[in-house]
Coordinates of C-alpha atoms and ligand atoms in Angstrom, one line a residue:
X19 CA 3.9 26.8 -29.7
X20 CA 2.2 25.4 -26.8
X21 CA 0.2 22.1 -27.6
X22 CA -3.9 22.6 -27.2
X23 CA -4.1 18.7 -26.3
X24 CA -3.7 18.7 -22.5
X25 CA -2.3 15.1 -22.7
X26 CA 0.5 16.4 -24.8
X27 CA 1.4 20.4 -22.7
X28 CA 1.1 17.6 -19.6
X29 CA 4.7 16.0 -21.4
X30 CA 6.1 19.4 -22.6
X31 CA 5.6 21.2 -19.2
X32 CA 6.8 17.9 -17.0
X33 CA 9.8 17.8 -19.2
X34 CA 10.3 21.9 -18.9
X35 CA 10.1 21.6 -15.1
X36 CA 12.4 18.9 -14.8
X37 CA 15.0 21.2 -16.1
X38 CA 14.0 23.9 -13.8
X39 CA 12.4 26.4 -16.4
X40 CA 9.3 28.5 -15.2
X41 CA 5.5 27.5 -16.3
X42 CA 3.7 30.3 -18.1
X43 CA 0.5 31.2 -16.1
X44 CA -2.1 30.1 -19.2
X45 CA 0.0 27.0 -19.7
X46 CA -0.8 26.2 -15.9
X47 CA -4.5 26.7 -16.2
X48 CA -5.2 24.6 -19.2
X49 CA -3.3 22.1 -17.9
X50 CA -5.2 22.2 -14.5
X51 CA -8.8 22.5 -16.5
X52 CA -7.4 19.5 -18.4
X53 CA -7.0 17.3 -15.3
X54 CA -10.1 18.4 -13.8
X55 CA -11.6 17.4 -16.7
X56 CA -10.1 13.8 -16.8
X57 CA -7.9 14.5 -20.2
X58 CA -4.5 14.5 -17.9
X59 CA -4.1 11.6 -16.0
X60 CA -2.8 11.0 -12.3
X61 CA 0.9 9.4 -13.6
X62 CA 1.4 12.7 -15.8
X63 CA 0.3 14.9 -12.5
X64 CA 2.2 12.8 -10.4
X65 CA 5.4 13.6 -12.4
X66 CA 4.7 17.4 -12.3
X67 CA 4.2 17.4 -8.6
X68 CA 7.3 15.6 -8.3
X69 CA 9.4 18.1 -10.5
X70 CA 7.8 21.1 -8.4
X71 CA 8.7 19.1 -5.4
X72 CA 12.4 19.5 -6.8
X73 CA 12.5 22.7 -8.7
X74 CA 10.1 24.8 -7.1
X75 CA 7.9 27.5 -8.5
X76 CA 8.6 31.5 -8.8
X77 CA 5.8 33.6 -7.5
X78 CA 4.2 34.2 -10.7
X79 CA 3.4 30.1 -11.3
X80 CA 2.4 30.0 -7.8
X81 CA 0.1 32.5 -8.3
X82 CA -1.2 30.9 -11.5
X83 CA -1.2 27.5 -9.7
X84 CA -3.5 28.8 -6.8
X85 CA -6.0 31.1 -9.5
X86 CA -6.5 27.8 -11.0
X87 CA -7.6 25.9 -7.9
X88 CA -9.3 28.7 -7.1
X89 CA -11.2 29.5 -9.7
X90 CA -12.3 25.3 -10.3
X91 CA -15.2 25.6 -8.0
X92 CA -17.2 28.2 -6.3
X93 CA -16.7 31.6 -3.7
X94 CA -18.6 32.0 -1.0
X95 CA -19.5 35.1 -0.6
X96 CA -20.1 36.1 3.5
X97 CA -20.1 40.0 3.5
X98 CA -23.8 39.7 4.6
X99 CA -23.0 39.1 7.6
X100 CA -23.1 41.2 10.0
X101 CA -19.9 40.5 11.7
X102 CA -16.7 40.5 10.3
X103 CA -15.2 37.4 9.3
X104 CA -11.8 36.3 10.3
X105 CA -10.5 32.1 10.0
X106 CA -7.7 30.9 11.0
X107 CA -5.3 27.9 9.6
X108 CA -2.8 25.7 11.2
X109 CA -0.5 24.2 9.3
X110 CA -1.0 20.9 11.5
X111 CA 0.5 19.6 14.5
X112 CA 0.6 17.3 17.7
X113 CA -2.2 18.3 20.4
X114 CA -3.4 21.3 18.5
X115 CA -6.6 21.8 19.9
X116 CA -6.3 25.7 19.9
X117 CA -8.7 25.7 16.8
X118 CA -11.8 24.1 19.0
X119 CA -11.2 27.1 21.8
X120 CA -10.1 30.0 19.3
X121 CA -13.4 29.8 17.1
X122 CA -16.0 30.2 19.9
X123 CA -13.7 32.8 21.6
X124 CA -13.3 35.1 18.5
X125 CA -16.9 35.0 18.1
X126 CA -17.4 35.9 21.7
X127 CA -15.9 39.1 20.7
X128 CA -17.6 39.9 17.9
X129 CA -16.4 38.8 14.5
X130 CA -17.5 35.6 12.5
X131 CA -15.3 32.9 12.4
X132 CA -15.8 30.2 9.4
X133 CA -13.3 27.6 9.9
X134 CA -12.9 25.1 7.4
X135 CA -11.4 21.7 8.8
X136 CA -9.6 18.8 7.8
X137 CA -9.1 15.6 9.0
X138 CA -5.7 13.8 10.2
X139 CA -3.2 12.6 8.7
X140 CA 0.0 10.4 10.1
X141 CA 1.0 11.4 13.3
X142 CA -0.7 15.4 12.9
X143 CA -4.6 14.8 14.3
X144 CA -7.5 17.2 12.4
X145 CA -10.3 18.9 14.1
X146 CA -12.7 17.2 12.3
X147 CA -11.7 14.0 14.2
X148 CA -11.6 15.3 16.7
X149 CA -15.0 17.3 16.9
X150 CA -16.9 14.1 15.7
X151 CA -16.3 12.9 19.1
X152 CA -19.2 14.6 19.9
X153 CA -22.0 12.5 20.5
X154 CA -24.6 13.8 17.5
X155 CA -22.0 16.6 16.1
X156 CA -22.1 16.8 11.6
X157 CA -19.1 18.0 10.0
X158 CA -20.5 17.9 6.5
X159 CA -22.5 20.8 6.0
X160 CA -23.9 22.4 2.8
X161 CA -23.2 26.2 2.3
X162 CA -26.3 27.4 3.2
X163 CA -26.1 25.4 6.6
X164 CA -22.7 26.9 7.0
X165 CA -23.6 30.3 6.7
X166 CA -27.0 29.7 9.2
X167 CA -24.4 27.7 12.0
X168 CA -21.7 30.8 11.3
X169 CA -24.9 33.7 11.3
X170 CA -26.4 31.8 14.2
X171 CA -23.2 30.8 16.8
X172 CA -20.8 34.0 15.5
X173 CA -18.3 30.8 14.3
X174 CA -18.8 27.3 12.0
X175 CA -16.5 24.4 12.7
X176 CA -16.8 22.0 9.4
X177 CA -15.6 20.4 6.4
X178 CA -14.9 22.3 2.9
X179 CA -17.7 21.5 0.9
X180 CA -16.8 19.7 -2.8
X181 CA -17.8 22.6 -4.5
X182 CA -14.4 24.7 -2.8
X183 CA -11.5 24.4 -4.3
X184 CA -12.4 20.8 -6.1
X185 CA -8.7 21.1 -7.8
X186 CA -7.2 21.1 -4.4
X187 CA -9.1 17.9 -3.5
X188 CA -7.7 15.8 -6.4
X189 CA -4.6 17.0 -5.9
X190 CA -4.1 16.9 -2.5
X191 CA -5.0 12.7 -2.4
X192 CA -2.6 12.2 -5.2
X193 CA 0.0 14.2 -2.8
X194 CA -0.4 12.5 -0.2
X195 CA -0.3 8.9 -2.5
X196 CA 3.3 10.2 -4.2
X197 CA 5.4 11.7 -1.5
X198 CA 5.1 15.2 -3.0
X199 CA 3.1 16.6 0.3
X200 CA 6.3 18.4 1.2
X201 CA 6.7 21.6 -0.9
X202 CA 6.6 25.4 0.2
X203 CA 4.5 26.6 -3.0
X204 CA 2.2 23.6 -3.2
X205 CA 1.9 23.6 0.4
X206 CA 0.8 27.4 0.1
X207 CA -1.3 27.5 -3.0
X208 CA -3.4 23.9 -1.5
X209 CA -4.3 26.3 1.8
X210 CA -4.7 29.2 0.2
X211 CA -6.9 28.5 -2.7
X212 CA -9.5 26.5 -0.1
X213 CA -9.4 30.1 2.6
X214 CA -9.8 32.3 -0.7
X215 CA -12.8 30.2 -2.0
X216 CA -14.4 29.9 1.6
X217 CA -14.6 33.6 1.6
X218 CA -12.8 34.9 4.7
X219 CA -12.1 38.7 4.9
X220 CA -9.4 37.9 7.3
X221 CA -7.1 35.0 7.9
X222 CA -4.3 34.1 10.8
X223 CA -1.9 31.2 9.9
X224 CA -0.4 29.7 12.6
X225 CA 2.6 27.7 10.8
X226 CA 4.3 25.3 12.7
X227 CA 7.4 24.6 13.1
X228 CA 9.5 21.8 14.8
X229 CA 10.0 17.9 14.8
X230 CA 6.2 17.5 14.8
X231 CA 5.3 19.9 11.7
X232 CA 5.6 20.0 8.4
X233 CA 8.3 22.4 8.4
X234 CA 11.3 21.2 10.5
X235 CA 12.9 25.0 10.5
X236 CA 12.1 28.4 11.0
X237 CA 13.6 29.3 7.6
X238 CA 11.4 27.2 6.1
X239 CA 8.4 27.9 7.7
X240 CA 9.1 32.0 7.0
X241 CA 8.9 31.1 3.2
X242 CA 5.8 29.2 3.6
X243 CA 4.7 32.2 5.4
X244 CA 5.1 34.5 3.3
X245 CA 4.3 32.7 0.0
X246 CA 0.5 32.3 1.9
X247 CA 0.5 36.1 3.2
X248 CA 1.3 37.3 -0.4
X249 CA -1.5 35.1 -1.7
X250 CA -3.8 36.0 0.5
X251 CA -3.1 40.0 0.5
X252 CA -3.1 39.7 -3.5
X253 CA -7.1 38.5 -3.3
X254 CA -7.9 41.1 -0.5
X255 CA -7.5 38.3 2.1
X256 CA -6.1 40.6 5.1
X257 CA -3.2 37.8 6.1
X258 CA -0.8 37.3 8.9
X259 CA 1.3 34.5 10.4
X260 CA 2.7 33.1 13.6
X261 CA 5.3 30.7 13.6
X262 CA 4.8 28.1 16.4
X263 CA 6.8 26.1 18.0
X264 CA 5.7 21.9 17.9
X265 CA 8.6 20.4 18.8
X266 CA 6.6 19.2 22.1
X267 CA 2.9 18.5 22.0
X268 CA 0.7 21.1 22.7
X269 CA -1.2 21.0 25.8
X270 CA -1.5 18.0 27.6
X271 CA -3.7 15.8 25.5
X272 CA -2.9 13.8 21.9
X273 CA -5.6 12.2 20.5
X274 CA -9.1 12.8 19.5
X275 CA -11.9 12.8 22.3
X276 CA -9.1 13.1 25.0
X277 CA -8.1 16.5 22.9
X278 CA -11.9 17.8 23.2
X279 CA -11.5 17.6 26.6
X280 CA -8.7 19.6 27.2
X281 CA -10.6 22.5 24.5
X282 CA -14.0 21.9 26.7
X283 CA -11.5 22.7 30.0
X284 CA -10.2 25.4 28.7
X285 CA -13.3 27.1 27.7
X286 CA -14.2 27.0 31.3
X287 CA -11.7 29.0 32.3
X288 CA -9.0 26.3 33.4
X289 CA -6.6 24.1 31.1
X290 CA -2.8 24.3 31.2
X291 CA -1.6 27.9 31.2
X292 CA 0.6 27.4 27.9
X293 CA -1.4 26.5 25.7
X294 CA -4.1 28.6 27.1
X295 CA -1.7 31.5 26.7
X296 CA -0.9 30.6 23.0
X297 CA -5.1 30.8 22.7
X298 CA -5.4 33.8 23.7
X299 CA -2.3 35.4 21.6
X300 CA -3.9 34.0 18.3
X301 CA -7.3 35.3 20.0
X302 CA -5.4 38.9 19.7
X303 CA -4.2 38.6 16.5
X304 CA -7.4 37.4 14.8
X305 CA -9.4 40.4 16.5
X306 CA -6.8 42.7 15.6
X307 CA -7.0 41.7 12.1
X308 CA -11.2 42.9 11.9
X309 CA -10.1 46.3 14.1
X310 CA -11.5 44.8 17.6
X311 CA -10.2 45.7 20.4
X312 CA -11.6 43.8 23.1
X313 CA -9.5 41.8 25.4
X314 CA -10.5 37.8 24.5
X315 CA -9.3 36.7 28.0
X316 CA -12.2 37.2 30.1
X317 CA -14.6 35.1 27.3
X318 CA -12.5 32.3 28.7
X319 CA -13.1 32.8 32.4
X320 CA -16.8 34.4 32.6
X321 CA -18.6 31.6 29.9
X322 CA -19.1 33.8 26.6
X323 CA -16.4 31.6 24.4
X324 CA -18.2 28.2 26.0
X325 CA -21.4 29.9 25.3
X326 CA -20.4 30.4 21.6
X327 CA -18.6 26.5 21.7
X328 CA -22.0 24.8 22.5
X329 CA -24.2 27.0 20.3
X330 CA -21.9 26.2 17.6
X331 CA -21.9 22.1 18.2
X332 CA -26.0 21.9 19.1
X333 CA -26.5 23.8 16.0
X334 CA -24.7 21.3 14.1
X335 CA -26.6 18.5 15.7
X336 CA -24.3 17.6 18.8
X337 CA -24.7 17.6 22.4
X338 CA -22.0 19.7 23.9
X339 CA -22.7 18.7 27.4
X340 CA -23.1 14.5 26.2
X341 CA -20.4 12.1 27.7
X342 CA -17.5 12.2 25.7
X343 CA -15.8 8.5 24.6
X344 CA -13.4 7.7 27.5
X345 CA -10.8 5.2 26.7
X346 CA -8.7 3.6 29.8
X347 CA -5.0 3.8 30.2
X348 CA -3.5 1.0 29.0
X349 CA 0.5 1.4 29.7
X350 CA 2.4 4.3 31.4
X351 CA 6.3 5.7 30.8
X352 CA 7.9 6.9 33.6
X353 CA 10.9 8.9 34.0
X354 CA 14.0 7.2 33.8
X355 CA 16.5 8.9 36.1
X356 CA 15.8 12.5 38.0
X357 CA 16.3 15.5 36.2
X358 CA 14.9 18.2 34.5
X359 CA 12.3 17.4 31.4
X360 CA 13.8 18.9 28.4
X361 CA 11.4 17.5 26.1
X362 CA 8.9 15.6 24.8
X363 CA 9.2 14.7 21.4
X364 CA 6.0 15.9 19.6
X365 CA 6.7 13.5 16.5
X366 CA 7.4 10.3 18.7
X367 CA 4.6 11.3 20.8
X368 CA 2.2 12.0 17.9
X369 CA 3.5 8.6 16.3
X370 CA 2.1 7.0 18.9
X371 CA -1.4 8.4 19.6
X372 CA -1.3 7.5 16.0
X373 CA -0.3 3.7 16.7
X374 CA -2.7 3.5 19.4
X375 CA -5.7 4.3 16.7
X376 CA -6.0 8.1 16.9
X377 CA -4.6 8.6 13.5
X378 CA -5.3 7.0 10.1
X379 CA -2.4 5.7 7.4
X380 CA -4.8 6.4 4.8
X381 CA -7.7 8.9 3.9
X382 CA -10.4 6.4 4.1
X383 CA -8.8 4.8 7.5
X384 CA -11.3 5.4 10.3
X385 CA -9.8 6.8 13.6
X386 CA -10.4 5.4 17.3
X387 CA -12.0 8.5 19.2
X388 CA -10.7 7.1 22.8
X389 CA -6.9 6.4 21.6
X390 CA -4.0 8.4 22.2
X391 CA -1.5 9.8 24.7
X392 CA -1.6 12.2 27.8
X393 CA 1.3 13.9 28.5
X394 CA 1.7 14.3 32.5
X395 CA 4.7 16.5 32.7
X396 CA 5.9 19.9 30.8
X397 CA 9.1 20.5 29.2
X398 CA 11.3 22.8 31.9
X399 CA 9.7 21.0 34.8
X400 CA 11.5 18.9 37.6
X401 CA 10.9 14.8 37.3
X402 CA 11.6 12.0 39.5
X403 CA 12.7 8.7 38.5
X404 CA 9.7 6.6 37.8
X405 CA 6.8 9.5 38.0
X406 CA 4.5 8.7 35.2
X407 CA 5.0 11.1 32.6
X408 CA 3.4 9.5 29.2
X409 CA -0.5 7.3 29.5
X410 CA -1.5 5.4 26.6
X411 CA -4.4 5.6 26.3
X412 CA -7.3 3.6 24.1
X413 CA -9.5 0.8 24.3
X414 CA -7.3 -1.6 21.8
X415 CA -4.6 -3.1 24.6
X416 CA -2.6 -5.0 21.4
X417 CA -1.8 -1.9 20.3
X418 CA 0.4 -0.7 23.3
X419 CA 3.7 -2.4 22.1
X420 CA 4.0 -0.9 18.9
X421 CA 2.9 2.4 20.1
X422 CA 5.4 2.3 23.1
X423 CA 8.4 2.0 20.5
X424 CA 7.5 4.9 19.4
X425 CA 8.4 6.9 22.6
X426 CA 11.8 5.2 23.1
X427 CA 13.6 8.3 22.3
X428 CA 10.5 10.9 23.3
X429 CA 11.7 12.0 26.8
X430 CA 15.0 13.5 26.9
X431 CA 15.6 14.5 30.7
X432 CA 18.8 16.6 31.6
X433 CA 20.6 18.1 34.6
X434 CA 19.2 21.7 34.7
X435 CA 16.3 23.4 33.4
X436 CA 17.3 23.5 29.8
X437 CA 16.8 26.9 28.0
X438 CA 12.9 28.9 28.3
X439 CA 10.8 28.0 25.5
X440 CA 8.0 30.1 24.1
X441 CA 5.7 28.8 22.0
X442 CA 5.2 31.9 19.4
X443 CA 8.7 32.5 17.6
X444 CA 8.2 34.8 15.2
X445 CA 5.2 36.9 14.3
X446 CA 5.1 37.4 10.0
X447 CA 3.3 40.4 8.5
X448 CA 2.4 41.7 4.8
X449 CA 5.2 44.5 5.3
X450 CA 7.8 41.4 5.6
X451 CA 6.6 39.0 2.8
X452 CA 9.3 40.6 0.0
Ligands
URA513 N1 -2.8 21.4 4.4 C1 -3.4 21.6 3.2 O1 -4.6 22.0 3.1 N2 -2.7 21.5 2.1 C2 -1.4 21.1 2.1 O2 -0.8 21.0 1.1 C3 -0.8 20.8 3.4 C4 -1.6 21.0 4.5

């Protein structure tokens, strides 16, 4: 019989999971309720997460799991808008700005998009950092001023308020204190409990994949996929996913008010032509998603997506035409030999905007919003020996040797032209998630 004291089904289900048995769906919401409600503490969690980081979970605990988080705050509910709504996630990594350009560019073309950020962690930045480089810009914003910024601009840039997913919250910090960040079905219920609760009729997930992600394989990255789409279709949560490559940075710029620049160019109309390209893809899928049909590519070129962008930022108290933080460079790599770039390796690369201050160690950390790294040269094109191809960049100069040991073995430069890349590997649908 299962033990009503949470303390105690905290032991019994640790021990069961240890041995790789399966958690019965009620036995996972008490114990949930019971640590939301203080009566199981952080060591018994911590030894759950860890035997889930091990054995795993079928798709009827992760279910369970995600119901729980779910259903331990509050759902917005936005079907009064007029639009419809459509968010999109990224599973987090190096130079991905594509959220600050997608948003305004969606809602140029006619659905709302309410997009929930986080902030960075390690060597992966977060929007919110990066959007707070905006002189005046709030990310914390009750529901009501959500849904007036979202009703008002067509899309909402901003932090999940405590009442979403409050499960998640606790659990993600006690993650990201035990080493037990790194599992498909907590990985998938964390995201997916938070887009459920926000109340998105729609959802892309752009899951990355590479040395600078989370998941280091495509295999990988497929399950995480899936797990998410099937939780997402099972709440009415119209789902898809792109896998994306990060095993180079995306775009030129890695940091925080250096990467706001690059979003700010791109809305112009200008911007390197990859990452602009991958925009507009997820710009297609999103659309597609809420039955629009409409091209997003001339938003970018005739003002409509910038239009959204600074409607968006003055509505939540920024300036979108202010001065952003400039930084100077403070040391430069340079190729070493001629050649062809093959890469540039988003982790080293993302280590060091990191080490130069664009990153934080821990939650409470605060980040530098000049630091990081430009990138000067693309993977496939030709280099010279000792054309710059890395800036560090910041205001902090002592922290240029340790960031530079970082990118000892970032630039790998070959003979020829090394294979074509493209950046979306694999598009994921509901009819594939079996
Ligand atoms: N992002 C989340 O929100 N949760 C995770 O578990 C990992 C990334």
């Amino acid at each position: 019989m299962t033990p009503s004291d949470p303390g105690a089904l905290a032991l019994e289900l640790i021990l069961a999971k240890k041995t790789g048995a399966a958690l019965a769906p009620q036995d996972i919401a008490h114990l949930l309720s019971g640590y939301l409600a203080g009566q199981v503490g952080e060591p018994q969690m911590a030894a759950l997460l860890m035997a889930v980081c091990w054995q795993g979970m079928n798709a009827s605990e992760v279910d369970a799991w995600t119901r729980a988080m779910v259903d331990s705050g509050i759902r917005q509910d936005l079907s009064s808008l007029s639009r419809p709504t459509v968010d999109k996630h990224s599973t987090g990594g190096v130079g991905d700005k594509v959220s600050l350009v997608l948003a305004p560019l969606v809602a140029a073309c006619g659905a709302a998009v309410p997009q929930l950020s986080g902030r960075g962690l390690g060597h992966t930045g977060g929007t919110l950092d990066k959007m707070e480089t905006i002189p005046g810009w709030r990310a914390q914003l009750d529901p009501d001023e959500m849904f007036s910024v979202l009703d008002q601009a067509g899309c909402v840039i901003c932090a999940a308020s405590p009442e979403l997913a409050p499960a998640d919250r606790r659990l993600y910090a006690l993650r990201d204190v035990t080493g037990t960040v790194e599992s498909i079905p907590l990985i998938a219920s964390s995201i997916m409990s938070k887009k459920v609760a926000e109340g998105t009729g729609a959802l892309l997930l752009d899951v990355k994949v590479g040395s600078g992600a989370f998941m280091p394989d495509v295999t990988q990255a497929r399950e995480l996929a899936r797990t998410m789409i099937r939780l997402g279709e099972s709440y009415g949560v119209r789902t898809r996913a792109l896998l994306t490559d990060m095993d180079a940075p995306l775009g030129h710029a890695v940091g925080n008010a250096v990467e706001v620049r690059e979003a700010i160019d791109i809305l112009h109309g200008g911007g390197p032509p990859t990452l602009r390209g991958l925009v507009v893809r997820e710009a297609r899928e999103m659309l597609d998603l809420v039955g629009i049909t409409e091209d997003p590519e001339p938003a970018l070129d005739d003002g409509r997506a910038w239009e959204r962008f600074a409607t968006m930022v003055r509505a939540q108290g920024g300036d979108p035409d202010a001065p952003l933080p400039q930084g100077q460079v403070l040391a430069t790599v340079a190729a070493e030999r001629d050649g062809f770039l093959l890469n540039l390796d988003a982790r080293s690369v993302g280590v060091a905007a990191w080490r130069m201050g664009a990153g934080r160690a821990r939650s409470e950390d605060p980040v530098s919003a000049t630091a990081g790294v430009i990138c000067r040269a693309e993977r496939g094109e030709r280099v010279e020996q000792g054309q710059p191809l890395l800036d560090l960049v910041g205001d902090d100069p002592q922290r240029v040797g340790h960031a530079l040991e970082a990118l000892k073995r970032a630039v790998e430069i070959g003979d020829a032209p090394g294979p074509d890349r493209q950046l979306v590997l694999e598009r994921v649908d509901p009819e594939h998630t079996a």
